[in-house]
Coordinates of C-alpha atoms and ligand atoms in Angstrom, one line a residue:
M2 CA 21.4 1.3 42.7
H3 CA 22.9 -1.0 40.2
T4 CA 20.1 -0.2 37.7
N5 CA 20.6 3.5 38.2
S6 CA 24.3 3.5 37.4
L7 CA 23.6 1.4 34.3
R8 CA 21.0 3.8 33.2
S9 CA 23.4 6.8 33.5
I10 CA 26.0 5.0 31.4
A11 CA 23.4 4.3 28.8
C12 CA 22.4 8.0 28.7
T13 CA 26.0 9.1 28.2
A14 CA 26.4 6.6 25.4
A15 CA 23.3 7.9 23.7
L16 CA 24.5 11.5 24.0
L17 CA 27.8 10.6 22.5
A18 CA 26.1 8.7 19.6
A19 CA 23.8 11.7 18.9
G20 CA 26.9 14.0 18.8
S21 CA 28.6 11.9 16.1
V22 CA 25.4 11.3 14.1
F23 CA 25.0 15.0 13.8
A24 CA 28.4 15.3 12.1
Q25 CA 27.9 12.3 9.9
T26 CA 26.6 11.9 6.5
T27 CA 23.7 9.4 6.2
V28 CA 22.6 7.2 3.4
T29 CA 19.1 5.7 3.0
D30 CA 17.2 3.7 0.4
G31 CA 20.3 2.4 -1.4
W32 CA 20.1 -0.2 -4.1
V33 CA 21.9 -1.6 -7.1
R34 CA 20.2 -2.4 -10.4
G35 CA 20.3 -6.2 -11.2
M36 CA 22.1 -7.3 -14.3
V37 CA 21.9 -9.9 -17.0
A38 CA 24.8 -11.2 -19.0
P39 CA 26.6 -9.9 -21.0
Q40 CA 26.3 -6.6 -19.1
R41 CA 29.4 -5.5 -17.4
A42 CA 28.1 -2.3 -15.8
T43 CA 25.2 -1.2 -13.7
G44 CA 24.0 1.7 -11.6
A45 CA 23.5 2.2 -7.9
F46 CA 21.1 4.6 -6.3
L47 CA 20.5 6.1 -2.9
K48 CA 19.6 9.1 -0.9
I49 CA 22.4 10.9 0.9
T50 CA 22.2 13.7 3.5
S51 CA 25.2 15.6 4.9
P52 CA 24.1 17.6 8.0
Q53 CA 27.0 20.1 7.6
G54 CA 27.3 20.0 3.8
G55 CA 30.1 18.7 1.7
K56 CA 30.6 16.7 -1.4
L57 CA 30.7 13.1 -2.5
V58 CA 34.2 12.7 -3.9
A59 CA 34.8 9.0 -4.3
V60 CA 33.0 5.6 -4.6
S61 CA 34.4 2.2 -4.6
T62 CA 33.3 -1.4 -4.5
P63 CA 35.1 -4.7 -4.6
V64 CA 32.7 -6.1 -7.2
A65 CA 33.6 -3.6 -9.9
R66 CA 36.9 -2.6 -11.4
T67 CA 35.8 1.0 -11.6
A68 CA 33.2 3.0 -9.7
E69 CA 32.2 6.6 -10.5
V70 CA 29.7 9.3 -9.8
H71 CA 27.7 10.0 -12.9
E72 CA 25.4 12.8 -14.1
M73 CA 23.0 12.8 -16.9
V74 CA 23.4 15.5 -19.6
M75 CA 21.8 16.4 -22.9
Q76 CA 24.2 15.8 -25.8
D77 CA 23.0 16.4 -29.3
N78 CA 19.4 15.9 -28.1
V79 CA 20.3 12.6 -26.5
M80 CA 20.5 11.9 -22.8
A81 CA 24.1 10.8 -22.0
M82 CA 25.9 10.2 -18.8
R83 CA 29.3 11.3 -17.8
A84 CA 31.6 11.0 -14.8
I85 CA 31.8 14.0 -12.4
E86 CA 34.6 14.8 -10.0
S87 CA 32.3 15.3 -7.1
L88 CA 28.7 15.7 -6.2
E89 CA 27.7 18.7 -4.1
L90 CA 25.8 17.9 -0.9
P91 CA 24.1 21.0 0.4
A92 CA 24.0 21.1 4.2
G93 CA 21.0 19.3 5.6
K94 CA 19.4 18.6 2.2
T95 CA 18.8 15.1 1.0
V96 CA 20.3 14.5 -2.4
E97 CA 18.7 11.7 -4.3
L98 CA 20.6 9.5 -6.8
K99 CA 18.1 7.8 -9.0
P100 CA 17.5 6.3 -12.4
G101 CA 17.6 9.1 -15.0
G102 CA 19.6 11.4 -12.7
H103 CA 22.8 11.3 -10.7
H104 CA 23.9 7.8 -10.0
L105 CA 26.8 5.6 -9.0
M106 CA 28.2 3.8 -12.0
L107 CA 29.8 0.4 -11.3
M108 CA 31.9 -0.8 -14.3
G109 CA 34.0 -3.8 -15.1
I110 CA 31.9 -6.3 -13.2
E111 CA 32.9 -9.9 -13.9
Q112 CA 29.8 -11.7 -12.5
P113 CA 26.4 -10.2 -13.2
L114 CA 24.9 -9.0 -10.0
Q115 CA 21.7 -11.0 -9.2
P116 CA 18.7 -9.8 -7.3
G117 CA 18.9 -11.0 -3.7
A118 CA 22.7 -10.4 -3.6
T119 CA 24.2 -7.5 -1.7
V120 CA 27.0 -5.2 -2.8
P121 CA 29.5 -3.6 -0.4
V122 CA 30.0 0.1 -1.4
T123 CA 32.3 2.6 0.2
L124 CA 31.6 6.3 -0.3
T125 CA 34.0 9.1 0.6
V126 CA 32.5 12.4 1.6
E127 CA 34.6 15.6 2.0
G128 CA 33.3 18.1 4.5
K129 CA 33.5 21.9 4.1
D130 CA 36.5 21.8 6.5
G131 CA 38.3 19.4 4.1
K132 CA 37.9 16.4 6.4
R133 CA 37.0 13.2 4.8
E134 CA 34.7 10.5 6.1
T135 CA 34.0 7.1 4.6
L136 CA 30.7 5.4 4.6
Q137 CA 30.5 1.7 4.4
L138 CA 27.3 0.6 2.8
T139 CA 25.7 -2.8 2.0
L140 CA 23.3 -2.3 -0.9
P141 CA 20.7 -4.9 -2.0
V142 CA 20.5 -5.8 -5.6
K143 CA 17.0 -5.3 -7.0
P144 CA 15.6 -6.9 -10.2
L145 CA 15.9 -5.1 -13.5
A146 CA 12.1 -5.0 -13.8
A147 CA 11.8 -3.1 -10.5
A148 CA 14.2 -0.5 -11.8
A149 CA 12.2 -0.1 -15.0
A150 CA 9.0 0.5 -13.0
E151 CA 10.7 3.1 -10.8
H152 CA 11.9 4.9 -14.0
K153 CA 8.3 5.7 -15.1
H154 CA 6.9 9.0 -14.2
Ligands
CU211 CU1 26.3 6.1 -15.6

């Protein structure tokens, strides 16, 4: 009897969790590129999926004075990056932020981020209904060499 009632509570909890997961944006495979002095900026990369669709409108981290969403563009035949206001998240599609493409730019970092460390990052996603949700992430710092290897095609 006791076991049964516990089980039914667990089931209810699971259903509630499933309901909120459906509405929530999820992030996987996040990481931050390690740095060497005197660098003051680095990139962060991740995969983000918004079940209902929306846009990534803000990023912040306590380790950097400024954090932005960047895109890569061709300028005078040179790849350059620039900040964008928001990044579109089509419903149910995984958007990948990766070296050479869209990325999070962390600038004004006092202490170079070393591999093995973790960086708290907060993302703000605005849904189609205008509602905002915040995602608290803890991203591992990976060595520069690993980032270079991932950049190869
Ligand atoms: Cu950038």
